[in-house]
Short mmCIF file of C-alpha atoms in Angstrom, two decimals:
data_model
loop_
_atom_site.label_atom_id
_atom_site.label_comp_id
_atom_site.label_asym_id
_atom_site.label_seq_id
_atom_site.Cartn_x
_atom_site.Cartn_y
_atom_site.Cartn_z
CA MET W 1 0.00 0.00 0.00
CA ARG W 2 1.24 3.49 -0.86
CA LEU W 3 2.34 5.51 2.16
CA ASP W 4 0.70 8.66 0.78
CA ALA W 5 -2.74 7.05 0.62
CA VAL W 6 -5.35 6.41 3.28
CA ALA W 7 -8.17 3.88 3.22
CA ASP W 8 -10.99 6.45 3.32
CA GLY W 9 -9.64 9.12 0.99
CA PRO W 10 -7.74 9.86 -2.24
CA PRO W 11 -3.93 9.81 -2.43
CA ALA W 12 -2.21 12.92 -1.10
CA THR W 13 -1.44 15.46 -3.83
CA ARG W 14 2.24 16.07 -4.42
CA PRO W 15 3.09 19.78 -4.25
CA ASP W 16 3.53 21.34 -7.68
CA GLN W 17 7.26 21.85 -8.37
CA ALA W 18 6.71 25.28 -9.93
CA ALA W 19 4.86 26.41 -6.81
CA ILE W 20 7.66 25.04 -4.61
CA ASP W 21 10.24 26.91 -6.67
CA ARG W 22 8.31 30.17 -6.37
CA ARG W 23 7.99 29.76 -2.62
CA TRP W 24 11.69 29.17 -2.01
CA MET W 25 12.73 31.89 -4.46
CA ALA W 26 10.57 34.34 -2.49
CA VAL W 27 12.61 33.38 0.59
CA ALA W 28 15.84 34.00 -1.33
CA ALA W 29 14.54 37.40 -2.46
CA GLY W 30 13.72 38.32 1.13
CA LEU W 31 17.29 37.50 2.10
CA ALA W 32 18.65 39.56 -0.81
CA ARG W 33 16.69 42.60 0.35
CA ARG W 34 18.73 42.58 3.56
CA GLY W 35 21.75 43.57 1.49
CA LEU W 36 20.21 46.53 -0.32
CA GLY W 37 22.43 49.55 0.16
CA ALA W 38 25.21 47.53 1.81
CA THR W 39 26.83 45.40 -0.91
CA ALA W 40 28.02 47.92 -3.54
CA PRO W 41 29.67 47.61 -5.93
CA ASN W 42 28.33 44.04 -5.95
CA PRO W 43 24.62 43.25 -6.26
CA PRO W 44 22.59 42.15 -3.22
CA VAL W 45 22.02 38.41 -3.70
CA GLY W 46 20.02 35.96 -1.59
CA ALA W 47 20.53 32.18 -1.57
CA VAL W 48 18.68 29.28 0.06
CA LEU W 49 19.79 25.62 0.01
CA VAL W 50 16.86 23.23 0.28
CA ALA W 51 17.31 19.49 0.89
CA PRO W 52 14.70 17.06 -0.49
CA GLY W 53 11.84 16.28 1.85
CA PRO W 54 8.09 16.51 2.39
CA ASP W 55 6.19 19.75 1.76
CA GLY W 56 8.83 21.05 -0.64
CA GLY W 57 11.93 20.22 1.38
CA ARG W 58 13.79 21.76 4.29
CA VAL W 59 16.33 24.59 4.50
CA VAL W 60 19.88 23.43 5.23
CA GLY W 61 21.69 26.69 4.46
CA ARG W 62 20.96 30.31 3.63
CA GLY W 63 22.92 33.46 2.98
CA TRP W 64 22.96 36.95 1.54
CA THR W 65 25.81 39.03 0.16
CA GLY W 66 28.10 40.39 2.85
CA ARG W 67 28.73 44.08 3.45
CA GLY W 68 30.89 45.52 0.69
CA GLY W 69 30.09 42.58 -1.59
CA ARG W 70 31.94 39.73 0.17
CA PRO W 71 31.41 36.93 0.91
CA HIS W 72 28.92 35.94 -1.78
CA ALA W 73 25.51 34.64 -0.76
CA GLU W 74 26.10 31.18 -2.25
CA ARG W 75 29.31 30.66 -0.25
CA ILE W 76 27.62 31.66 3.00
CA ALA W 77 24.76 29.22 2.34
CA LEU W 78 27.19 26.42 1.45
CA ALA W 79 29.27 27.03 4.57
CA ARG W 80 26.17 26.83 6.76
CA ALA W 81 24.91 23.69 5.03
CA GLY W 82 28.17 21.77 5.12
CA ALA W 83 27.70 18.15 4.01
CA ALA W 84 23.91 18.67 3.86
CA ALA W 85 24.41 20.61 0.60
CA ARG W 86 24.92 17.31 -1.28
CA GLY W 87 21.79 16.57 -3.30
CA ALA W 88 20.14 19.86 -2.33
CA THR W 89 18.63 22.57 -4.54
CA LEU W 90 20.04 26.09 -4.45
CA TYR W 91 17.60 28.97 -4.94
CA VAL W 92 19.52 32.14 -5.80
CA THR W 93 18.41 35.56 -7.05
CA LEU W 94 21.26 35.98 -9.55
CA GLU W 95 23.31 33.62 -11.69
CA PRO W 96 26.31 32.28 -9.69
CA CYS W 97 29.61 33.84 -10.71
CA SER W 98 32.02 31.90 -12.89
CA HIS W 99 35.12 34.11 -12.87
CA GLN W 100 38.07 34.30 -10.53
CA GLY W 101 37.77 37.45 -8.47
CA VAL W 102 38.70 38.09 -4.86
CA THR W 103 37.37 34.57 -4.23
CA PRO W 104 37.13 31.54 -6.55
CA PRO W 105 33.96 31.15 -8.68
CA CYS W 106 30.75 30.30 -6.83
CA ALA W 107 29.81 27.96 -9.69
CA ASP W 108 32.85 25.81 -8.88
CA ALA W 109 32.00 25.77 -5.17
CA LEU W 110 28.48 24.57 -5.96
CA ILE W 111 29.79 21.78 -8.17
CA GLU W 112 32.30 20.64 -5.56
CA SER W 113 29.65 20.65 -2.82
CA GLY W 114 27.45 18.15 -4.62
CA VAL W 115 24.44 20.43 -5.08
CA ALA W 116 22.08 18.69 -7.50
CA ARG W 117 20.03 21.59 -8.87
CA VAL W 118 20.24 25.37 -9.13
CA VAL W 119 17.23 27.67 -9.57
CA ALA W 120 18.33 31.20 -10.52
CA ALA W 121 15.95 34.14 -10.85
CA ALA W 122 18.05 36.09 -13.36
CA MET W 123 21.13 35.91 -15.54
CA ASP W 124 24.01 38.21 -14.65
CA PRO W 125 24.65 40.87 -17.34
CA ASP W 126 28.26 41.23 -16.18
CA PRO W 127 30.28 40.11 -19.23
CA ARG W 128 32.61 38.16 -16.92
CA VAL W 129 29.64 35.93 -16.02
CA SER W 130 26.69 36.39 -18.43
CA GLY W 131 25.68 32.78 -19.02
CA ARG W 132 29.04 31.28 -18.20
CA GLY W 133 28.01 30.38 -14.67
CA VAL W 134 24.93 28.52 -15.90
CA ALA W 135 26.94 26.80 -18.63
CA ARG W 136 29.56 25.61 -16.15
CA LEU W 137 26.89 24.19 -13.84
CA ARG W 138 25.15 22.34 -16.66
CA GLU W 139 28.40 20.95 -18.02
CA ALA W 140 29.04 19.49 -14.57
CA GLY W 141 25.67 17.73 -14.64
CA LEU W 142 23.64 20.04 -12.40
CA ALA W 143 20.04 20.74 -13.38
CA VAL W 144 19.48 24.49 -13.85
CA THR W 145 16.16 26.35 -13.95
CA LEU W 146 16.06 30.05 -14.88
CA GLY W 147 13.55 32.86 -14.52
CA VAL W 148 11.69 31.91 -11.33
CA GLY W 149 10.95 35.19 -9.52
CA ARG W 150 12.26 37.24 -12.44
CA ALA W 151 10.24 40.40 -11.67
CA GLU W 152 11.43 40.72 -8.06
CA ALA W 153 14.98 39.91 -9.11
CA ALA W 154 14.84 42.73 -11.66
CA ARG W 155 14.15 45.23 -8.85
CA LEU W 156 16.82 43.75 -6.60
CA ASN W 157 19.42 43.77 -9.38
CA ALA W 158 18.43 47.11 -10.94
CA GLY W 159 21.51 48.93 -9.65
CA HIS W 160 23.90 46.20 -10.76
CA VAL W 161 22.28 46.00 -14.20
CA ALA W 162 22.40 49.79 -14.71
CA ARG W 163 26.04 50.01 -13.66
CA VAL W 164 27.11 47.12 -15.90
CA THR W 165 25.01 47.93 -18.97
CA LEU W 166 24.63 51.74 -18.82
CA GLY W 167 27.76 52.77 -16.93
CA ARG W 168 25.74 54.67 -14.34
CA PRO W 169 23.70 53.94 -11.19
CA HIS W 170 20.01 53.12 -11.15
CA VAL W 171 18.40 56.52 -10.42
CA ALA W 172 15.40 56.57 -8.08
CA LEU W 173 13.81 59.99 -7.61
CA LYS W 174 11.74 60.70 -4.51
CA LEU W 175 9.53 63.79 -4.30
CA ALA W 176 7.27 64.80 -1.42
CA VAL W 177 4.63 67.06 -2.93
CA SER W 178 1.54 68.87 -1.72
CA GLN W 179 -1.91 68.33 -3.19
CA ASP W 180 -1.18 71.19 -5.61
CA GLY W 181 2.17 69.75 -6.73
CA LYS W 182 4.51 71.93 -4.65
CA VAL W 183 7.61 70.95 -2.68
CA ALA W 184 8.31 74.08 -0.61
CA ALA W 185 6.58 77.24 0.50
CA ALA W 186 7.05 80.56 -1.28
CA GLY W 187 10.64 81.77 -1.16
CA ARG W 188 11.88 78.14 -0.89
CA ARG W 189 10.91 78.07 2.77
CA PRO W 190 10.68 74.46 4.06
CA ALA W 191 7.17 73.14 4.60
CA ALA W 192 5.92 70.00 6.33
CA ILE W 193 4.26 68.01 3.55
CA SER W 194 4.22 64.34 4.53
CA GLY W 195 3.46 62.64 7.83
CA GLU W 196 5.58 60.73 10.33
CA ALA W 197 4.86 57.32 8.79
CA SER W 198 6.05 58.55 5.39
CA ARG W 199 9.20 60.04 6.87
CA ALA W 200 10.07 56.69 8.46
CA ARG W 201 9.55 54.96 5.13
CA VAL W 202 11.84 57.49 3.43
CA HIS W 203 14.55 56.67 5.95
CA LEU W 204 14.21 52.99 4.98
CA MET W 205 14.64 54.00 1.33
CA ARG W 206 17.85 55.78 2.31
CA ALA W 207 19.11 52.66 4.04
CA GLU W 208 18.54 50.67 0.84
CA ALA W 209 20.45 53.14 -1.36
CA ASP W 210 24.20 53.28 -1.94
CA ALA W 211 24.14 57.07 -2.20
CA ILE W 212 21.67 59.93 -1.91
CA LEU W 213 21.91 63.01 -4.12
CA VAL W 214 20.68 66.58 -3.74
CA GLY W 215 21.51 69.91 -5.30
CA VAL W 216 23.25 72.70 -3.44
CA GLY W 217 19.96 74.63 -3.41
CA THR W 218 18.50 72.01 -1.07
CA VAL W 219 21.56 72.27 1.18
CA LEU W 220 21.27 76.06 1.37
CA ALA W 221 17.51 76.05 1.94
CA ASP W 222 17.06 73.05 4.27
CA ASP W 223 20.49 72.15 5.72
CA PRO W 224 19.57 68.44 5.62
CA ALA W 225 21.45 65.59 7.32
CA LEU W 226 20.41 62.95 4.72
CA THR W 227 21.11 60.09 7.13
CA CYS W 228 19.04 57.05 8.05
CA ARG W 229 17.55 57.84 11.43
CA LEU W 230 15.61 54.63 12.03
CA PRO W 231 16.52 53.08 15.41
CA GLY W 232 19.70 51.02 15.14
CA MET W 233 20.24 51.81 11.46
CA ALA W 234 22.53 54.83 11.53
CA ALA W 235 25.32 52.70 10.05
CA ARG W 236 23.14 52.09 7.00
CA SER W 237 23.19 55.78 6.05
CA PRO W 238 24.17 56.19 2.38
CA VAL W 239 26.96 58.30 0.97
CA ARG W 240 25.66 61.91 0.72
CA VAL W 241 26.30 63.51 -2.69
CA VAL W 242 25.80 67.20 -3.49
CA LEU W 243 25.76 68.71 -6.97
CA ASP W 244 27.43 72.05 -6.27
CA SER W 245 29.01 73.54 -9.37
CA ARG W 246 30.68 76.46 -7.54
CA LEU W 247 31.33 74.61 -4.25
CA ARG W 248 29.03 76.92 -2.30
CA THR W 249 28.15 74.36 0.40
CA PRO W 250 28.76 76.15 3.75
CA LEU W 251 31.40 74.72 6.04
CA ALA W 252 28.80 74.95 8.83
CA ALA W 253 26.31 72.78 6.91
CA ARG W 254 25.33 69.54 8.66
CA LEU W 255 26.58 67.52 5.69
CA VAL W 256 30.05 69.02 6.15
CA ALA W 257 30.03 68.96 9.96
CA THR W 258 29.31 65.21 9.92
CA ALA W 259 31.47 64.32 6.90
CA ARG W 260 33.95 62.35 9.01
CA GLU W 261 31.09 60.23 10.39
CA THR W 262 29.05 59.69 7.20
CA ALA W 263 30.75 60.06 3.83
CA THR W 264 29.99 63.29 1.97
CA TRP W 265 30.95 63.82 -1.66
CA ILE W 266 30.56 67.18 -3.37
CA LEU W 267 30.68 67.41 -7.16
CA GLY W 268 31.80 70.76 -8.52
CA THR W 269 32.69 71.89 -12.01
CA GLU W 270 36.23 72.05 -13.35
CA ASP W 271 36.41 75.82 -12.85
CA ALA W 272 35.08 75.89 -9.27
CA PRO W 273 37.24 77.87 -6.79
CA VAL W 274 40.26 75.93 -5.56
CA ASP W 275 40.18 77.59 -2.14
CA ARG W 276 36.65 76.30 -1.58
CA GLU W 277 37.76 72.78 -2.48
CA LEU W 278 40.66 72.93 -0.05
CA ALA W 279 38.42 74.17 2.77
CA LEU W 280 35.86 71.43 2.18
CA ARG W 281 38.55 68.75 1.99
CA GLU W 282 40.03 70.01 5.25
CA ALA W 283 36.60 69.44 6.83
CA GLY W 284 36.53 65.80 5.64
CA VAL W 285 34.49 66.20 2.46
CA GLU W 286 35.60 64.45 -0.72
CA VAL W 287 35.45 66.90 -3.64
CA MET W 288 35.26 65.72 -7.25
CA ARG W 289 35.04 67.74 -10.42
CA VAL W 290 33.09 67.23 -13.62
CA ALA W 291 32.51 69.22 -16.78
CA SER W 292 30.19 72.22 -16.76
CA VAL W 293 27.06 72.44 -18.92
CA GLY W 294 25.36 75.81 -18.73
CA GLY W 295 27.11 76.53 -15.45
CA ARG W 296 25.89 73.29 -13.86
CA CYS W 297 27.50 69.91 -13.33
CA ALA W 298 27.17 67.69 -16.39
CA LEU W 299 24.75 65.04 -15.17
CA PRO W 300 25.79 62.11 -17.40
CA GLU W 301 29.43 62.60 -16.41
CA ALA W 302 28.48 62.96 -12.75
CA LEU W 303 26.55 59.68 -12.81
CA ARG W 304 29.38 57.88 -14.61
CA LEU W 305 31.77 59.10 -11.93
CA LEU W 306 29.51 57.79 -9.18
CA ALA W 307 29.31 54.41 -10.92
CA LEU W 308 33.11 54.28 -11.14
CA ARG W 309 33.17 54.90 -7.38
CA GLY W 310 30.97 51.84 -6.89
CA VAL W 311 27.53 53.44 -6.56
CA THR W 312 24.84 51.21 -8.06
CA ARG W 313 21.63 52.53 -6.46
CA LEU W 314 21.26 56.32 -6.31
CA MET W 315 18.37 57.95 -4.48
CA VAL W 316 17.60 61.55 -5.47
CA GLU W 317 15.80 63.71 -2.90
CA GLY W 318 15.88 67.12 -4.45
CA GLY W 319 15.45 69.73 -5.29
CA PRO W 320 13.23 70.90 -8.14
CA GLY W 321 16.16 71.92 -10.36
CA VAL W 322 17.96 68.60 -10.05
CA ALA W 323 14.73 66.65 -10.57
CA ALA W 324 13.85 68.62 -13.71
CA ALA W 325 17.38 68.31 -15.09
CA LEU W 326 17.39 64.54 -14.60
CA LEU W 327 14.01 64.29 -16.29
CA ASP W 328 15.18 66.40 -19.22
CA ALA W 329 18.26 64.19 -19.59
CA ASP W 330 16.14 61.01 -19.42
CA LEU W 331 18.19 59.75 -16.48
CA ILE W 332 15.36 58.76 -14.12
CA ASP W 333 14.67 55.04 -13.80
CA GLU W 334 11.94 55.23 -11.20
CA ALA W 335 10.15 57.98 -9.32
CA THR W 336 8.28 57.81 -6.04
CA ILE W 337 5.80 60.64 -5.53
CA VAL W 338 4.61 61.10 -1.95
CA THR W 339 1.55 63.35 -1.92
CA GLY W 340 0.55 64.92 1.37
CA PRO W 341 -2.98 65.96 2.31
CA GLY W 342 -2.49 69.75 2.25
CA ALA W 343 -1.90 72.46 -0.36
CA LEU W 344 0.79 75.16 -0.35
CA GLY W 345 -0.70 77.69 -2.73
CA PRO W 346 0.15 79.18 -6.12
CA ASP W 347 3.27 81.03 -4.94
CA ALA W 348 4.89 77.88 -3.57
CA VAL W 349 7.79 76.08 -5.31
CA ASP W 350 6.90 73.64 -8.12
CA ALA W 351 8.08 70.04 -7.77
CA LEU W 352 9.86 70.23 -11.12
CA GLU W 353 11.57 73.53 -11.91
CA GLY W 354 9.98 75.03 -15.02
CA ARG W 355 7.89 71.89 -15.57
CA GLU W 356 4.48 70.56 -14.64
CA LEU W 357 4.59 67.45 -12.45
CA ALA W 358 2.42 65.76 -15.08
CA GLU W 359 5.44 65.79 -17.42
CA LEU W 360 6.66 62.95 -15.22
CA THR W 361 3.49 61.34 -13.86
CA ALA W 362 1.62 61.41 -17.18
CA SER W 363 4.62 60.79 -19.41
CA ARG W 364 4.74 57.77 -21.69
CA ARG W 365 8.26 57.20 -20.39
CA PHE W 366 6.88 56.07 -17.02
CA ALA W 367 4.13 53.74 -15.88
CA PRO W 368 2.52 53.57 -12.43
CA ALA W 369 3.88 50.44 -10.75
CA CYS W 370 2.29 50.55 -7.31
CA ARG W 371 0.33 52.85 -5.04
CA ALA W 372 -0.29 52.75 -1.31
CA ALA W 373 -1.70 54.88 1.48
CA VAL W 374 0.88 55.62 4.18
CA GLY W 375 -0.84 57.43 7.00
CA ASP W 376 -2.58 60.41 5.38
CA ASP W 377 -0.19 60.40 2.42
CA LEU W 378 -0.45 58.70 -0.96
CA TRP W 379 2.63 56.92 -2.33
CA VAL W 380 2.83 56.16 -6.04
CA ARG W 381 5.89 54.64 -7.68
CA TYR W 382 6.45 55.13 -11.39
CA ASP W 383 8.83 52.83 -13.25
CA ARG W 384 10.49 53.48 -16.59
CA ALA W 385 8.10 52.06 -19.19
#
């Protein structure tokens, strides 16, 4: 008699393998999210090793990319599994590497461990890998399944993909706007637009970014800290980047005063005053120079420079001039618009300098991806179409 049958009922239904794969890949994606903002220049990867067993198997090892990109998620999972990795299935959010870097290839480690099957959510666009990892696994006799959890992996890997294929970071704009599409009161005076719940969520966005960018106008008007102020997460604050063509950032600004605690980079133009650069450097700020376009920092060059410095995920928090310039240059990959419940009036500052907000929210270049109520505020994320 079959063990999965009972006398008074039908045989037990075996779980669908595709459903099992989706379930475990969701676990791997959750692990990968722990590395957002902490693994640059490497992508945040999650990995789960599952041994055969009832109800889809049991976890024998798990891991996510270490801070700064090492160790890789697969190696952490293998180390935790030990001998239990033999015959198991690895669920991983990105194709295992196949090239010799700081550590030997993860594909080789998987083969040596006796893993029987690998389920990868996405191929790695890095030309050093790009299909080679999968090919090496298959040549060694491992079964490989691709594309499970592809949509979530695309979001997790967006920074890595942009840096490898476009030579710049993934650019995520965040704007807090009033009901009438304004970001500050008349005269650029700061105004409370969103609620406490939204502000906490913004701090989480900062923790998941490699760097956060503003223009010098925001520094002069608001004197922001641009750190992650969620309890216990100060160390997850991103690099603060200021576009400041003439190096006008005051030495008393909070970004400068805390530059030795949280990295602050200021990008000026090639003809910016040398004495200002020296003063900022003396305060602990790193100053870099890019070409000037119309008296402002050349945005494509600035983004390429950030990518060369290892930035993969760039959050942009202002102000209206920077947001409009990025939109004009078609350099925005996603935009989160946080709309508060109040209005600021016709004399207040527009969200996009010289532009209607609809040029972003109603543009064919972007499509609404998700919307949610956060307290009294409405959050809508627009992704590049």
